[in-house]
Coordinates of N, CA and C in Angstrom, one line a residue:
X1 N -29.4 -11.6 -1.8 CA -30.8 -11.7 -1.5 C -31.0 -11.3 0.0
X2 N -31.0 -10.3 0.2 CA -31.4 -9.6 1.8 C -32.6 -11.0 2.7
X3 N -33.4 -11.7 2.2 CA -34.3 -12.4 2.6 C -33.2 -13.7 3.5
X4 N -32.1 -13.6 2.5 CA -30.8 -14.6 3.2 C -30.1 -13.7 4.2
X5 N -29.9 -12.6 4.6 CA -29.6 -11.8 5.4 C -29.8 -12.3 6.8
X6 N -28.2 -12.6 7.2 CA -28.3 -13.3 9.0 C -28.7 -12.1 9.9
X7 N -29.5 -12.0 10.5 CA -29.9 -10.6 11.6 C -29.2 -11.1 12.8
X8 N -28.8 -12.1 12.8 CA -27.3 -12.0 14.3 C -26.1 -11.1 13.7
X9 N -25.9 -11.7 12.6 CA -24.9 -10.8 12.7 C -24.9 -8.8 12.0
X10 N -25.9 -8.9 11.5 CA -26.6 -7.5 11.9 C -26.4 -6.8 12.6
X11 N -27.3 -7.5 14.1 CA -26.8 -7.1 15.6 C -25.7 -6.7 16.0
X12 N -24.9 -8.0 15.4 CA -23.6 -7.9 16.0 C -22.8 -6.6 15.3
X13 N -23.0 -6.7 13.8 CA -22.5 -5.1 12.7 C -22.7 -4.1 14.0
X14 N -23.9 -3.9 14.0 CA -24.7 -2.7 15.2 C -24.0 -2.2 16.0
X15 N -23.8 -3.6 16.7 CA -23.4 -3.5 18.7 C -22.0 -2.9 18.5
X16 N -21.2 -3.4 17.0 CA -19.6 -3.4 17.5 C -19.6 -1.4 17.0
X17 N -20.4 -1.3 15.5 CA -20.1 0.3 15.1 C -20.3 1.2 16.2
X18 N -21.8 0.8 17.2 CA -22.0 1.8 18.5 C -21.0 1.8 19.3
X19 N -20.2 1.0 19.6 CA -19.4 0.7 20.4 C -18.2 1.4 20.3
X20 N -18.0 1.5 18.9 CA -17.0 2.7 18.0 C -17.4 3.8 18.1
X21 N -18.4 4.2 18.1 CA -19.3 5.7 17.6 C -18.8 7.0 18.1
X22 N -18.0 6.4 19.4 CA -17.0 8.1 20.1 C -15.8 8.1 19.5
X23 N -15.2 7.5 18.6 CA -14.1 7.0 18.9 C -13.7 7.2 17.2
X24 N -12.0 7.9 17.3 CA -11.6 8.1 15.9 C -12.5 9.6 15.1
X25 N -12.3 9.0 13.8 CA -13.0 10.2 12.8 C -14.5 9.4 12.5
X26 N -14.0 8.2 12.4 CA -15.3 8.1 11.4 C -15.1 6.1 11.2
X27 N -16.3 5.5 11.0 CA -16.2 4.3 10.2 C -16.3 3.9 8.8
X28 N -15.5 2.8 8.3 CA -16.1 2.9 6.9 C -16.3 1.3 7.2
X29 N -17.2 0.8 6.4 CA -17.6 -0.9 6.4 C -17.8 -0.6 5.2
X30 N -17.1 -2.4 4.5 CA -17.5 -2.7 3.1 C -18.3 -3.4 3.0
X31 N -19.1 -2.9 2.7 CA -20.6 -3.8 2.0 C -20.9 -4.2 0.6
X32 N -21.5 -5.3 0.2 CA -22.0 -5.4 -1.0 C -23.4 -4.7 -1.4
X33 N -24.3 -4.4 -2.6 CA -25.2 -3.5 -2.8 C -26.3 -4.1 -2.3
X34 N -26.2 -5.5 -2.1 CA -27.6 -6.4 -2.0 C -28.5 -6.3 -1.0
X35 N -27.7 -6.3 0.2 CA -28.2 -6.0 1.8 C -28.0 -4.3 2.4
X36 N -27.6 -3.6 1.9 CA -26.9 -2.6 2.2 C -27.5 -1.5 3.0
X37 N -29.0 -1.3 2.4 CA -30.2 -0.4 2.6 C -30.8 -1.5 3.8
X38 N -30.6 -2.8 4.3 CA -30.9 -3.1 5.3 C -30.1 -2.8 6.5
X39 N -28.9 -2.5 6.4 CA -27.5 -2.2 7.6 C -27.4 -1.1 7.2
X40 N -27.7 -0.3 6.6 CA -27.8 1.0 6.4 C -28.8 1.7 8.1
X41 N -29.8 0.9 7.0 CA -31.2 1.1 8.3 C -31.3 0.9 9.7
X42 N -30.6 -0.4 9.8 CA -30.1 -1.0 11.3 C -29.3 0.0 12.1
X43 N -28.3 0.2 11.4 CA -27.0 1.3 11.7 C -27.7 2.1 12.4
X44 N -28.6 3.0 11.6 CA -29.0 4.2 11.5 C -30.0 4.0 12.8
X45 N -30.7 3.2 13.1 CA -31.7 2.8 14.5 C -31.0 2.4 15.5
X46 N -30.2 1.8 15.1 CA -29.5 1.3 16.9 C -28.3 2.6 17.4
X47 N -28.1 3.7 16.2 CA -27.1 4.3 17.0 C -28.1 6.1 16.8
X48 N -29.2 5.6 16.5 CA -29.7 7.2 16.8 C -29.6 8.1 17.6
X49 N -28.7 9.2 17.6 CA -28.3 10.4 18.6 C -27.0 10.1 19.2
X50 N -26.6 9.1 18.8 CA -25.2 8.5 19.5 C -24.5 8.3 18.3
X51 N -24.7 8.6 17.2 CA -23.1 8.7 16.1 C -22.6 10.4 16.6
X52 N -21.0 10.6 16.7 CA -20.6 11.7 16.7 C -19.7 12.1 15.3
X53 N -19.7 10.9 14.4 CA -18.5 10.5 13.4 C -19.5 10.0 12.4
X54 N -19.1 10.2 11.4 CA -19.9 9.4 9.9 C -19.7 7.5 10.2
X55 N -20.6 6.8 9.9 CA -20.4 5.9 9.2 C -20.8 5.6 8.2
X56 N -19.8 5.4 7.6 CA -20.1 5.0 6.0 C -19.8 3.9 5.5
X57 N -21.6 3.6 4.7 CA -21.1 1.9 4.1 C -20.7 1.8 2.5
X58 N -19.6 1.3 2.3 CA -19.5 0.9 0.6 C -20.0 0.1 0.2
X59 N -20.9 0.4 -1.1 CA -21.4 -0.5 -2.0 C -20.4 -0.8 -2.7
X60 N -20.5 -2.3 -3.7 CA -19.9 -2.5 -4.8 C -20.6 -3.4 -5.7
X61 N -20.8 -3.3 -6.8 CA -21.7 -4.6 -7.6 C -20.5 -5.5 -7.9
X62 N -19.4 -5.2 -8.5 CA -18.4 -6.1 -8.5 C -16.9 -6.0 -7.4
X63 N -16.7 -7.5 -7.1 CA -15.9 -7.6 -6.0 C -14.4 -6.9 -6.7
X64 N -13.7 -6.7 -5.1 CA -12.4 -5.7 -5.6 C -11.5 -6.3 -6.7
X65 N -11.6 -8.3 -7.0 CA -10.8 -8.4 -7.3 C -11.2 -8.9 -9.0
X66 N -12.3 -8.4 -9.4 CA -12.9 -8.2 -10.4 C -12.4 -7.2 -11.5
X67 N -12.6 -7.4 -13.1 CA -12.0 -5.7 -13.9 C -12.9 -5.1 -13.8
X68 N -12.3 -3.9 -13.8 CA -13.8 -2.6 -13.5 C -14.5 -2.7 -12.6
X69 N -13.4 -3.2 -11.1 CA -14.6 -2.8 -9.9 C -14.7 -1.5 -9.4
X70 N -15.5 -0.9 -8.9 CA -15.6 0.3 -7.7 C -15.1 0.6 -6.5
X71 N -15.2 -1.1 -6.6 CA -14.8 -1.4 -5.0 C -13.7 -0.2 -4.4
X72 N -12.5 -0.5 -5.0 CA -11.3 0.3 -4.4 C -11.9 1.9 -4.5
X73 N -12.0 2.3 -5.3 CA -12.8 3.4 -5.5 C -13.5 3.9 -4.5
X74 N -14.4 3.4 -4.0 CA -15.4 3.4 -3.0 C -15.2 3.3 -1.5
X75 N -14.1 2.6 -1.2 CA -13.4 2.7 -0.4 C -12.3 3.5 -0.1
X76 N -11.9 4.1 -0.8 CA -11.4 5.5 -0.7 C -11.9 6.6 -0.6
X77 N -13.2 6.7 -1.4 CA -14.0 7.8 -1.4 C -14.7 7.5 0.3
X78 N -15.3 6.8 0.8 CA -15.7 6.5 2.1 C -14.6 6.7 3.3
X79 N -13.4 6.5 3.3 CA -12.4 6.9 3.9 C -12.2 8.3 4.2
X80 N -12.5 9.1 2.9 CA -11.9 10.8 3.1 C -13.6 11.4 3.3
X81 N -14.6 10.7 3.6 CA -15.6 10.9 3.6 C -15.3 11.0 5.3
X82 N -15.3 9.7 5.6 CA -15.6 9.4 7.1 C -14.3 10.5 7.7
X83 N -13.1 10.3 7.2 CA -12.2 11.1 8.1 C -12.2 12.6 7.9
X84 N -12.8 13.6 6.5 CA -13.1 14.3 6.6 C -14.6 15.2 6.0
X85 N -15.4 14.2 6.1 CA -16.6 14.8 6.3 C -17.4 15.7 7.7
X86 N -18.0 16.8 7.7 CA -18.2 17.1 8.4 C -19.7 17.2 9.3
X87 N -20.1 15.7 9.1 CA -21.1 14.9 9.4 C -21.4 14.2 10.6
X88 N -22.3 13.6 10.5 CA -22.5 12.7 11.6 C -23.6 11.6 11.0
X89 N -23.7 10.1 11.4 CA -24.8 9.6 10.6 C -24.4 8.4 9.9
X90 N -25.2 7.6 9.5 CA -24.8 6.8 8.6 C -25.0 7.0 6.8
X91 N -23.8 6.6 6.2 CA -23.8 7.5 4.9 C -23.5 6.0 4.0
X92 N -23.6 6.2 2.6 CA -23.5 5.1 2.1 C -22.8 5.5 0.5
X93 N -21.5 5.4 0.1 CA -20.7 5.3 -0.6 C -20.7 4.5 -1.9
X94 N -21.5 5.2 -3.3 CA -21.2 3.8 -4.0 C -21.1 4.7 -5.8
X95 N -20.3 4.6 -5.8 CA -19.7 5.2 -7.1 C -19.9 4.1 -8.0
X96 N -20.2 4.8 -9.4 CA -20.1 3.4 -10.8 C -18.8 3.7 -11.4
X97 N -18.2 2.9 -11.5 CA -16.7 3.2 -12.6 C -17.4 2.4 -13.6
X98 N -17.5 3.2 -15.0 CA -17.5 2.5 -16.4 C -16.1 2.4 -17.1

């Protein structure tokens, strides 16, 4: 429930990815699907014209250690996303495995 969403630590998601944003290929953060389009949005406002590298957030509806999650999935795909995509920005990762 996004309405339960702590905006300190938001901030804090924010301050640490800008902080990264020169640095490496790319981020990947695991996220769940509930809040995601809110730290999507944050991401995307506090580092506007200052990402040089993708950040990419993973969705998952079920946790990794669940059957039939995405998670791992999605996490890989956001990995070869962020290290070889040829982007900039915040991107968001979320594949269904049936």
């Amino acid at each position: 429930d996004s309405s339960l969403h702590r905006r300190k630590l938001l901030r804090l998601l924010g301050r640490q990815a800008v902080e990264l944003a020169g640095e490496g290929h790319g981020i990947v953060i695991k996220h769940g699907t509930d809040t995601v389009n809110l730290s999507a949005a944050t991401l995307a406002l506090m580092g506007n014209e200052m990402w040089k590298y993708p950040v990419v957030l993973t969705g998952s509806i079920k946790g990794p250690e669940r059957p039939n999650s995405d998670a791992h999935h999605n996490v890989i795909t956001g990995g070869f996303f962020a290290a070889y995509g040829d982007a900039s920005g915040v991107f968001l990762c979320d594949l269904m495995v049936l």
